Structure formats: structure tokens, C-alpha cells
Short mmCIF file of N, CA and C in Angstrom, two decimals:
data_model
loop_
_atom_site.label_atom_id
_atom_site.label_comp_id
_atom_site.label_asym_id
_atom_site.label_seq_id
_atom_site.Cartn_x
_atom_site.Cartn_y
_atom_site.Cartn_z
N UNK A 1 109.38 101.35 122.76
CA UNK A 1 109.32 100.15 121.95
C UNK A 1 109.19 100.52 120.48
N UNK A 2 108.03 100.98 120.05
CA UNK A 2 107.85 101.40 118.67
C UNK A 2 108.08 102.89 118.57
N UNK A 3 108.42 103.34 117.41
CA UNK A 3 108.59 104.79 117.21
C UNK A 3 107.21 105.43 117.27
N UNK A 4 107.04 106.33 118.22
CA UNK A 4 105.74 106.98 118.39
C UNK A 4 105.54 108.01 117.28
N UNK A 5 104.31 108.16 116.87
CA UNK A 5 103.98 109.18 115.90
C UNK A 5 104.39 108.86 114.48
N UNK A 6 104.95 107.67 114.27
CA UNK A 6 105.35 107.29 112.92
C UNK A 6 104.15 106.63 112.25
N UNK A 7 103.66 107.25 111.22
CA UNK A 7 102.52 106.67 110.50
C UNK A 7 103.05 105.80 109.36
N UNK A 8 102.53 104.60 109.29
CA UNK A 8 102.92 103.70 108.22
C UNK A 8 101.74 103.60 107.27
N UNK A 9 101.99 103.88 106.00
CA UNK A 9 100.88 103.79 105.05
C UNK A 9 100.49 102.33 104.85
N UNK A 10 99.28 102.15 104.35
CA UNK A 10 98.75 100.80 104.12
C UNK A 10 99.66 99.98 103.21
N UNK A 11 99.70 98.70 103.47
CA UNK A 11 100.38 97.74 102.60
C UNK A 11 99.32 96.70 102.23
N UNK A 12 99.59 95.87 101.22
CA UNK A 12 98.64 94.79 100.94
C UNK A 12 98.39 93.93 102.19
N UNK A 13 99.41 93.77 103.03
CA UNK A 13 99.27 92.96 104.25
C UNK A 13 98.28 93.60 105.23
N UNK A 14 98.44 94.90 105.50
CA UNK A 14 97.55 95.55 106.46
C UNK A 14 96.13 95.67 105.90
N UNK A 15 96.02 95.84 104.59
CA UNK A 15 94.68 95.88 103.98
C UNK A 15 93.96 94.55 104.20
N UNK A 16 94.68 93.44 104.01
CA UNK A 16 94.08 92.11 104.20
C UNK A 16 93.69 91.92 105.66
N UNK A 17 94.57 92.31 106.59
CA UNK A 17 94.25 92.16 108.01
C UNK A 17 93.01 92.98 108.38
N UNK A 18 92.93 94.21 107.87
CA UNK A 18 91.75 95.05 108.17
C UNK A 18 90.48 94.47 107.55
N UNK A 19 90.58 93.93 106.33
CA UNK A 19 89.42 93.29 105.68
C UNK A 19 88.86 92.16 106.56
N UNK A 20 89.77 91.42 107.19
CA UNK A 20 89.37 90.28 108.03
C UNK A 20 89.08 90.71 109.47
N UNK A 21 89.14 92.03 109.72
CA UNK A 21 88.89 92.60 111.05
C UNK A 21 89.82 91.99 112.11
N UNK A 22 91.08 91.84 111.74
CA UNK A 22 92.10 91.31 112.65
C UNK A 22 92.75 92.48 113.40
N UNK A 23 92.76 92.39 114.72
CA UNK A 23 93.43 93.42 115.53
C UNK A 23 94.94 93.19 115.44
N UNK A 24 95.69 94.26 115.21
CA UNK A 24 97.15 94.13 115.17
C UNK A 24 97.79 95.41 115.65
N UNK A 25 99.00 95.26 116.22
CA UNK A 25 99.79 96.41 116.63
C UNK A 25 100.80 96.70 115.53
N UNK A 26 101.27 97.96 115.45
CA UNK A 26 102.26 98.34 114.44
C UNK A 26 103.56 98.69 115.14
N UNK A 27 104.66 98.18 114.61
CA UNK A 27 105.98 98.38 115.21
C UNK A 27 106.97 98.77 114.12
N UNK A 28 107.47 99.98 114.20
CA UNK A 28 108.40 100.50 113.21
C UNK A 28 109.79 100.49 113.82
N UNK A 29 110.78 100.08 113.02
CA UNK A 29 112.17 100.10 113.46
C UNK A 29 113.04 100.53 112.29
N UNK A 30 114.28 100.83 112.56
CA UNK A 30 115.21 101.24 111.50
C UNK A 30 115.71 99.99 110.80
N UNK A 31 115.30 99.80 109.55
CA UNK A 31 115.71 98.63 108.77
C UNK A 31 117.22 98.66 108.54
N UNK A 32 117.86 97.52 108.80
CA UNK A 32 119.29 97.37 108.56
C UNK A 32 119.47 96.24 107.56
N UNK A 33 120.13 96.53 106.45
CA UNK A 33 120.37 95.51 105.41
C UNK A 33 121.02 94.28 106.04
N UNK A 34 120.45 93.11 105.83
CA UNK A 34 120.93 91.82 106.36
C UNK A 34 120.88 91.76 107.89
N UNK A 35 120.13 92.66 108.53
CA UNK A 35 120.02 92.65 110.00
C UNK A 35 119.08 91.57 110.50
N UNK A 36 118.09 91.24 109.68
CA UNK A 36 117.17 90.16 110.00
C UNK A 36 116.40 90.36 111.29
N UNK A 37 115.90 89.24 111.82
CA UNK A 37 115.07 89.29 113.02
C UNK A 37 115.88 89.67 114.25
N UNK A 38 117.19 89.42 114.23
CA UNK A 38 118.03 89.82 115.37
C UNK A 38 118.01 91.32 115.55
N UNK A 39 118.10 92.03 114.45
CA UNK A 39 118.10 93.49 114.49
C UNK A 39 116.74 94.03 114.92
N UNK A 40 115.66 93.53 114.33
CA UNK A 40 114.33 94.05 114.68
C UNK A 40 113.99 93.72 116.13
N UNK A 41 114.31 92.52 116.60
CA UNK A 41 113.98 92.17 117.99
C UNK A 41 114.76 93.03 118.97
N UNK A 42 116.03 93.33 118.65
CA UNK A 42 116.86 94.17 119.52
C UNK A 42 116.27 95.58 119.59
N UNK A 43 115.95 96.15 118.42
CA UNK A 43 115.42 97.52 118.40
C UNK A 43 114.05 97.63 119.07
N UNK A 44 113.23 96.59 118.95
CA UNK A 44 111.88 96.64 119.51
C UNK A 44 111.80 96.09 120.93
N UNK A 45 112.91 95.51 121.40
CA UNK A 45 112.94 95.00 122.77
C UNK A 45 112.06 93.78 123.00
N UNK A 46 112.00 92.90 122.00
CA UNK A 46 111.20 91.67 122.13
C UNK A 46 112.10 90.47 121.87
N UNK A 47 111.75 89.29 122.45
CA UNK A 47 112.56 88.09 122.19
C UNK A 47 112.55 87.74 120.70
N UNK A 48 113.72 87.39 120.16
CA UNK A 48 113.81 87.05 118.74
C UNK A 48 112.94 85.83 118.41
N UNK A 49 112.71 84.96 119.40
CA UNK A 49 111.89 83.76 119.20
C UNK A 49 110.45 84.13 118.82
N UNK A 50 109.98 85.34 119.22
CA UNK A 50 108.61 85.78 118.94
C UNK A 50 108.50 86.57 117.63
N UNK A 51 109.65 86.87 117.02
CA UNK A 51 109.65 87.55 115.73
C UNK A 51 109.68 86.46 114.65
N UNK A 52 108.68 86.46 113.80
CA UNK A 52 108.52 85.38 112.82
C UNK A 52 109.02 85.86 111.46
N UNK A 53 109.91 85.07 110.86
CA UNK A 53 110.38 85.42 109.52
C UNK A 53 109.54 84.70 108.48
N UNK A 54 109.31 85.39 107.38
CA UNK A 54 108.52 84.87 106.25
C UNK A 54 109.51 84.50 105.16
N UNK A 55 109.59 83.21 104.85
CA UNK A 55 110.56 82.71 103.88
C UNK A 55 109.83 82.17 102.65
N UNK A 56 110.20 82.69 101.48
CA UNK A 56 109.60 82.20 100.23
C UNK A 56 110.54 81.12 99.69
N UNK A 57 110.00 79.92 99.56
CA UNK A 57 110.79 78.78 99.10
C UNK A 57 110.09 78.16 97.91
N UNK A 58 110.71 77.11 97.37
CA UNK A 58 110.09 76.40 96.25
C UNK A 58 110.40 74.92 96.35
N UNK A 59 109.50 74.11 95.77
CA UNK A 59 109.74 72.67 95.74
C UNK A 59 110.51 72.30 94.48
N UNK A 60 110.67 71.00 94.25
CA UNK A 60 111.47 70.53 93.11
C UNK A 60 110.85 70.90 91.76
N UNK A 61 109.56 71.24 91.75
CA UNK A 61 108.89 71.66 90.51
C UNK A 61 108.87 73.18 90.38
N UNK A 62 109.63 73.87 91.24
CA UNK A 62 109.70 75.34 91.27
C UNK A 62 108.36 75.96 91.66
N UNK A 63 107.50 75.19 92.36
CA UNK A 63 106.24 75.72 92.88
C UNK A 63 106.54 76.47 94.19
N UNK A 64 106.14 77.73 94.30
CA UNK A 64 106.48 78.50 95.49
C UNK A 64 105.63 78.12 96.71
N UNK A 65 106.22 78.33 97.88
CA UNK A 65 105.52 78.12 99.14
C UNK A 65 106.13 79.06 100.17
N UNK A 66 105.39 79.31 101.23
CA UNK A 66 105.86 80.19 102.30
C UNK A 66 106.08 79.36 103.55
N UNK A 67 107.21 79.61 104.21
CA UNK A 67 107.50 78.98 105.50
C UNK A 67 107.63 80.09 106.53
N UNK A 68 106.91 79.96 107.63
CA UNK A 68 106.98 80.92 108.73
C UNK A 68 107.79 80.26 109.85
N UNK A 69 108.87 80.93 110.26
CA UNK A 69 109.81 80.33 111.21
C UNK A 69 110.17 81.33 112.30
N UNK A 70 110.44 80.79 113.51
CA UNK A 70 110.94 81.62 114.61
C UNK A 70 112.19 82.36 114.12
N UNK A 71 112.34 83.60 114.54
CA UNK A 71 113.48 84.40 114.12
C UNK A 71 114.82 83.82 114.53
N UNK A 72 114.85 83.09 115.66
CA UNK A 72 116.12 82.56 116.16
C UNK A 72 116.36 81.12 115.70
N UNK A 73 115.61 80.67 114.72
CA UNK A 73 115.77 79.30 114.20
C UNK A 73 115.97 79.33 112.68
N UNK A 74 116.46 78.21 112.16
CA UNK A 74 116.55 78.04 110.72
C UNK A 74 115.66 76.86 110.33
N UNK A 75 115.41 76.71 109.06
CA UNK A 75 114.54 75.65 108.56
C UNK A 75 115.38 74.45 108.15
N UNK A 76 115.01 73.27 108.65
CA UNK A 76 115.60 72.03 108.15
C UNK A 76 114.87 71.72 106.85
N UNK A 77 115.55 71.96 105.73
CA UNK A 77 114.92 71.77 104.42
C UNK A 77 114.53 70.31 104.20
N UNK A 78 115.38 69.38 104.67
CA UNK A 78 115.08 67.95 104.50
C UNK A 78 113.84 67.57 105.28
N UNK A 79 113.75 68.05 106.53
CA UNK A 79 112.60 67.73 107.37
C UNK A 79 111.32 68.37 106.81
N UNK A 80 111.42 69.60 106.34
CA UNK A 80 110.26 70.27 105.74
C UNK A 80 109.78 69.49 104.53
N UNK A 81 110.69 69.11 103.64
CA UNK A 81 110.32 68.36 102.43
C UNK A 81 109.63 67.04 102.81
N UNK A 82 110.14 66.38 103.85
CA UNK A 82 109.56 65.11 104.29
C UNK A 82 108.12 65.32 104.79
N UNK A 83 107.89 66.43 105.50
CA UNK A 83 106.58 66.64 106.12
C UNK A 83 105.51 67.17 105.17
N UNK A 84 105.89 67.87 104.10
CA UNK A 84 104.81 68.55 103.34
C UNK A 84 104.18 67.75 102.19
N UNK A 85 104.42 66.64 101.77
CA UNK A 85 105.68 66.01 101.39
C UNK A 85 106.02 66.38 99.95
N UNK A 86 107.30 66.50 99.74
CA UNK A 86 107.83 66.69 98.39
C UNK A 86 109.27 66.19 98.39
N UNK A 87 109.89 66.16 97.21
CA UNK A 87 111.25 65.63 97.12
C UNK A 87 112.28 66.58 97.70
N UNK A 88 112.10 67.88 97.43
CA UNK A 88 113.14 68.84 97.79
C UNK A 88 112.52 70.22 97.98
N UNK A 89 113.05 70.97 98.95
CA UNK A 89 112.64 72.35 99.16
C UNK A 89 113.91 73.18 99.22
N UNK A 90 113.87 74.35 98.58
CA UNK A 90 115.01 75.26 98.64
C UNK A 90 114.51 76.70 98.66
N UNK A 91 115.30 77.62 99.23
CA UNK A 91 114.88 79.02 99.21
C UNK A 91 114.85 79.55 97.78
N UNK A 92 113.91 80.43 97.50
CA UNK A 92 113.88 81.10 96.20
C UNK A 92 114.96 82.16 96.16
N UNK A 93 115.48 82.44 94.99
CA UNK A 93 116.40 83.57 94.83
C UNK A 93 115.60 84.84 95.12
N UNK A 94 116.26 85.90 95.62
CA UNK A 94 115.53 87.11 96.00
C UNK A 94 114.60 87.67 94.92
N UNK A 95 115.04 87.70 93.66
CA UNK A 95 114.17 88.26 92.61
C UNK A 95 112.95 87.38 92.36
N UNK A 96 113.13 86.06 92.50
CA UNK A 96 112.01 85.13 92.31
C UNK A 96 111.03 85.26 93.48
N UNK A 97 111.57 85.36 94.69
CA UNK A 97 110.72 85.53 95.88
C UNK A 97 109.90 86.80 95.75
N UNK A 98 110.53 87.86 95.29
CA UNK A 98 109.85 89.14 95.13
C UNK A 98 108.74 89.04 94.08
N UNK A 99 109.01 88.33 93.00
CA UNK A 99 108.01 88.16 91.95
C UNK A 99 106.79 87.40 92.48
N UNK A 100 107.01 86.34 93.28
CA UNK A 100 105.91 85.56 93.82
C UNK A 100 105.12 86.34 94.88
N UNK A 101 105.84 87.02 95.77
CA UNK A 101 105.18 87.64 96.93
C UNK A 101 104.69 89.06 96.63
N UNK A 102 105.39 89.76 95.74
CA UNK A 102 105.07 91.16 95.51
C UNK A 102 105.73 92.09 96.51
N UNK A 103 106.53 91.53 97.40
CA UNK A 103 107.23 92.32 98.43
C UNK A 103 108.73 92.29 98.21
N UNK A 104 109.40 93.37 98.64
CA UNK A 104 110.86 93.40 98.63
C UNK A 104 111.36 92.42 99.68
N UNK A 105 112.45 91.72 99.40
CA UNK A 105 113.06 90.85 100.39
C UNK A 105 113.46 91.72 101.57
N UNK A 106 113.15 91.25 102.78
CA UNK A 106 113.36 92.06 103.98
C UNK A 106 112.08 92.74 104.40
N UNK A 107 111.08 92.71 103.53
CA UNK A 107 109.78 93.30 103.82
C UNK A 107 108.65 92.35 103.43
N UNK A 108 108.96 91.05 103.37
CA UNK A 108 107.97 90.07 102.92
C UNK A 108 107.01 89.70 104.03
N UNK A 109 105.74 89.85 103.75
CA UNK A 109 104.68 89.44 104.67
C UNK A 109 103.95 88.25 104.06
N UNK A 110 103.45 87.33 104.90
CA UNK A 110 102.66 86.23 104.34
C UNK A 110 101.24 86.68 103.98
N UNK A 111 100.87 87.88 104.42
CA UNK A 111 99.53 88.42 104.17
C UNK A 111 99.55 89.27 102.90
N UNK A 112 98.56 89.11 102.05
CA UNK A 112 98.43 89.97 100.88
C UNK A 112 99.49 89.75 99.83
N UNK A 113 99.93 88.51 99.66
CA UNK A 113 100.94 88.23 98.63
C UNK A 113 100.33 88.35 97.24
N UNK A 114 101.17 88.65 96.27
CA UNK A 114 100.72 88.80 94.88
C UNK A 114 100.13 87.48 94.37
N UNK A 115 100.78 86.38 94.72
CA UNK A 115 100.37 85.06 94.25
C UNK A 115 99.95 84.23 95.47
N UNK A 116 98.84 83.51 95.38
CA UNK A 116 98.43 82.63 96.48
C UNK A 116 99.42 81.46 96.55
N UNK A 117 99.96 81.24 97.73
CA UNK A 117 100.93 80.15 97.92
C UNK A 117 100.55 79.37 99.17
N UNK A 118 100.84 78.06 99.21
CA UNK A 118 100.61 77.33 100.45
C UNK A 118 101.53 77.89 101.54
N UNK A 119 101.01 77.94 102.77
CA UNK A 119 101.78 78.48 103.90
C UNK A 119 101.98 77.39 104.93
N UNK A 120 103.22 77.24 105.38
CA UNK A 120 103.56 76.27 106.42
C UNK A 120 104.14 77.06 107.59
N UNK A 121 103.71 76.71 108.80
CA UNK A 121 104.15 77.45 109.99
C UNK A 121 104.78 76.48 110.99
N UNK A 122 105.93 76.84 111.51
CA UNK A 122 106.56 76.04 112.56
C UNK A 122 105.57 75.95 113.72
N UNK A 123 105.27 74.72 114.16
CA UNK A 123 104.22 74.48 115.16
C UNK A 123 104.41 75.31 116.44
N UNK A 124 105.64 75.50 116.88
CA UNK A 124 105.90 76.25 118.11
C UNK A 124 105.41 77.68 118.05
N UNK A 125 105.33 78.26 116.86
CA UNK A 125 104.86 79.64 116.70
C UNK A 125 103.41 79.75 117.15
N UNK A 126 102.62 78.71 116.87
CA UNK A 126 101.19 78.74 117.19
C UNK A 126 100.95 78.69 118.70
N UNK A 127 101.95 78.28 119.47
CA UNK A 127 101.81 78.19 120.93
C UNK A 127 102.16 79.50 121.63
N UNK A 128 102.71 80.46 120.89
CA UNK A 128 103.09 81.74 121.50
C UNK A 128 101.85 82.59 121.77
N UNK A 129 101.89 83.45 122.81
CA UNK A 129 100.74 84.30 123.09
C UNK A 129 100.54 85.39 122.03
N UNK A 130 101.64 85.86 121.44
CA UNK A 130 101.56 86.83 120.35
C UNK A 130 102.86 86.74 119.56
N UNK A 131 102.80 87.18 118.31
CA UNK A 131 103.99 87.17 117.46
C UNK A 131 104.13 88.53 116.79
N UNK A 132 105.33 88.81 116.34
CA UNK A 132 105.57 89.97 115.47
C UNK A 132 105.98 89.39 114.13
N UNK A 133 105.37 89.90 113.06
CA UNK A 133 105.63 89.38 111.72
C UNK A 133 105.63 90.56 110.76
N UNK A 134 106.31 90.41 109.65
CA UNK A 134 106.44 91.55 108.74
C UNK A 134 105.08 92.05 108.26
N UNK A 135 104.95 93.37 108.23
CA UNK A 135 103.70 94.00 107.81
C UNK A 135 103.70 94.42 106.36
N UNK A 136 104.70 93.98 105.59
CA UNK A 136 104.70 94.27 104.15
C UNK A 136 105.62 95.39 103.74
N UNK A 137 106.54 95.76 104.61
CA UNK A 137 107.49 96.83 104.30
C UNK A 137 108.72 96.62 105.17
N UNK A 138 109.89 96.96 104.63
CA UNK A 138 111.12 96.88 105.42
C UNK A 138 111.01 97.84 106.61
N UNK A 139 111.38 97.36 107.80
CA UNK A 139 111.33 98.20 108.99
C UNK A 139 109.94 98.32 109.60
N UNK A 140 109.07 97.36 109.31
CA UNK A 140 107.69 97.44 109.79
C UNK A 140 107.17 96.04 110.13
N UNK A 141 106.91 95.82 111.42
CA UNK A 141 106.34 94.55 111.87
C UNK A 141 104.95 94.81 112.44
N UNK A 142 104.09 93.81 112.38
CA UNK A 142 102.79 93.86 113.04
C UNK A 142 102.77 92.78 114.11
N UNK A 143 102.15 93.09 115.26
CA UNK A 143 102.00 92.09 116.32
C UNK A 143 100.56 91.61 116.28
N UNK A 144 100.39 90.31 116.43
CA UNK A 144 99.05 89.73 116.40
C UNK A 144 99.04 88.36 117.04
N UNK A 145 97.85 87.82 117.20
CA UNK A 145 97.66 86.49 117.75
C UNK A 145 98.08 85.49 116.67
N UNK A 146 98.92 84.51 117.01
CA UNK A 146 99.37 83.57 115.96
C UNK A 146 98.26 82.73 115.34
N UNK A 147 97.10 82.63 116.00
CA UNK A 147 95.99 81.86 115.41
C UNK A 147 95.55 82.45 114.08
N UNK A 148 95.84 83.74 113.88
CA UNK A 148 95.49 84.39 112.61
C UNK A 148 96.14 83.64 111.44
N UNK A 149 97.33 83.07 111.68
CA UNK A 149 98.05 82.37 110.61
C UNK A 149 97.25 81.18 110.08
N UNK A 150 96.63 80.43 110.98
CA UNK A 150 95.84 79.28 110.53
C UNK A 150 94.46 79.71 110.08
N UNK A 151 93.88 80.73 110.74
CA UNK A 151 92.52 81.16 110.41
C UNK A 151 92.44 81.93 109.09
N UNK A 152 93.39 82.81 108.83
CA UNK A 152 93.34 83.65 107.63
C UNK A 152 94.15 83.06 106.48
N UNK A 153 95.31 82.47 106.80
CA UNK A 153 96.20 81.96 105.74
C UNK A 153 96.06 80.45 105.53
N UNK A 154 95.29 79.78 106.38
CA UNK A 154 95.19 78.31 106.33
C UNK A 154 96.57 77.68 106.43
N UNK A 155 97.43 78.27 107.25
CA UNK A 155 98.80 77.76 107.42
C UNK A 155 98.76 76.37 108.05
N UNK A 156 99.57 75.47 107.49
CA UNK A 156 99.67 74.10 108.02
C UNK A 156 100.86 73.99 108.94
N UNK A 157 100.66 73.50 110.18
CA UNK A 157 101.79 73.35 111.10
C UNK A 157 102.77 72.27 110.64
N UNK A 158 104.04 72.57 110.79
CA UNK A 158 105.12 71.61 110.51
C UNK A 158 106.13 71.72 111.67
N UNK A 159 107.01 70.74 111.76
CA UNK A 159 108.07 70.79 112.76
C UNK A 159 109.40 70.59 112.04
N UNK A 160 110.03 71.72 111.71
CA UNK A 160 111.27 71.65 110.94
C UNK A 160 112.29 72.70 111.41
N UNK A 161 112.13 73.16 112.66
CA UNK A 161 113.02 74.20 113.18
C UNK A 161 114.35 73.62 113.65
N UNK A 162 115.40 74.33 113.32
CA UNK A 162 116.74 74.06 113.86
C UNK A 162 117.14 75.33 114.60
N UNK A 163 117.64 75.17 115.81
CA UNK A 163 118.17 76.35 116.50
C UNK A 163 119.30 76.89 115.63
N UNK A 164 119.36 78.19 115.44
CA UNK A 164 120.40 78.77 114.59
C UNK A 164 121.76 78.29 115.05
N UNK A 165 122.56 77.89 114.08
CA UNK A 165 123.89 77.36 114.38
C UNK A 165 123.90 75.83 114.43
N UNK A 166 122.71 75.20 114.61
CA UNK A 166 122.64 73.73 114.65
C UNK A 166 122.33 73.24 113.24
N UNK A 167 122.89 72.13 112.87
CA UNK A 167 122.55 71.56 111.55
C UNK A 167 122.07 70.16 111.70
#
């Protein structure tokens, strides 16, 4: 499953998890540019639905926010805007996302971000027994109990998932 013997140095995400005494597993895979959660789930042998992507978005006032979504789903921006509530939500450009989070795109973790941002989590993620989520580096996921998202990040549940390919 994970590459044995591969040591991953600390990231702001793992430092935060250790500070909060959160148990987590480490999973290293070969990062593929634009491979996304499909690539990581295939390499690690886990369902893509359990791999959570961290998306840095912004509202109509350019205020950043984080959306946590199942790897095999996309975000309905209209539904998200309606639920959080704001007029409009859109993904941040990669350089803007990096500036807000402090992480390279493809290695964005919701833990230990440079800037504190509100976090919204697709409700179905909280029902999973465990999730894999970025650990703060490309090619590095951590597995943990999804309750950590609400307990440590104060993530607010939303229902805005679209199965990939559905609009």
C-alpha cells in the first residue's frame, strides 16, 4: 500500500496534527502532475471516494475558504454558495491558492494553512470510517478519522457534491 521505509519530513499539517495528538497514518505515492485523487487512490489501493481533496476557493469578495470534497465528486458551486451563504463561489487561481494556504497546488492540506480560512466539508465525508487527505506535500496523504475535520478545523458540513461528470 504505502512505500515502506520512506520517511516524510514534517509539514505544517503533520505538526498541527501532532500538536493536537491526532493519530494518523502516512501514505506516500508517486505524484503525477494533474493525476489528482484518481492517481493517488489507484497507487494506494483505496477507493477514490475515501480520498478527500482540499480545494481553496473564494467568495464574491475574494475572501478565501476551503472546501473538502470526495475525490470522485466535484463541487456544485451554486449549491455551495447557497448553503454557506454567499452570492458566488469560485476556485482560486493556483498562485492565489498557494498564497492563502502556504502549500503548492497538488499538496494542499487543510491543516496548518498559512492563513486561517473557514472550512466546509461535504457531509458524506464525515460518515466514512476513515479518510485519506493531503498531508501538506505532493505525493503524501495522511489517513485519519474524519471527525478530526470538525474537531480540529471546525469544518461546517455542506451538501454540494456532484458525481464527477454530472452537472
